[in-house]
Each structure stands twice: as C-alpha cells, then as structure tokens.
C-alpha cells in the first residue's frame, strides 16, 4: 500500500500544472502524468492483487492507442 500511495502522490504532483488558459496545452500537460501514474499504479497493484475486473482495467489502460 505504501508504494501505491507514494505513486499516487507523485501522479497528483505532476498534475498540479501551471495553467496557461489554453485548454489544449493544459489538457495534455495534465493527462500525461495522469496516464503515466495510472500505469505505474497498475504495476504496483498487480504485484499482489487479483481482482479480475481491476486486472482487466489495468490491461486496458496499458493497451490504449498512443499510451
């Protein structure tokens, strides 16, 4: 749980962007750390958990085009 919490905090820190008021730039700058954090949290989750629904969610997060 500690590794998961640390990665979650890192992700949220990365999403704390200085807004430019350009929605295209702000969206991308916020989503890159969000998606990267989701992948890393899935890696941590799958080390000890086996919920089929959440394992499948992690698979989908990793396999989205452009991910």
PDB file of C-alpha atoms in Angstrom, residues 1 7-8 11 16 22 27 29 36-37 52-53:
ATOM      1  CA  UNK A   1       0.000   0.000   0.000  1.00  0.00           C
ATOM      2  CA  UNK A   7       2.989   6.780  -6.718  1.00  0.00           C
ATOM      3  CA  UNK A   8      -0.468   8.302  -6.343  1.00  0.00           C
ATOM      4  CA  UNK A  11       0.984  11.481 -10.041  1.00  0.00           C
ATOM      5  CA  UNK A  16      -0.538  20.230 -10.450  1.00  0.00           C
ATOM      6  CA  UNK A  22      -5.054  27.170 -23.428  1.00  0.00           C
ATOM      7  CA  UNK A  27      -5.297  19.106 -21.022  1.00  0.00           C
ATOM      8  CA  UNK A  29       0.067  18.619 -19.619  1.00  0.00           C
ATOM      9  CA  UNK A  36       1.775   7.580 -16.575  1.00  0.00           C
ATOM     10  CA  UNK A  37       0.720   7.392 -12.921  1.00  0.00           C
ATOM     11  CA  UNK A  52     -10.203  -9.819 -12.478  1.00  0.00           C
ATOM     12  CA  UNK A  53     -12.059  -6.567 -13.113  1.00  0.00           C
TER      13      UNK A  53
END
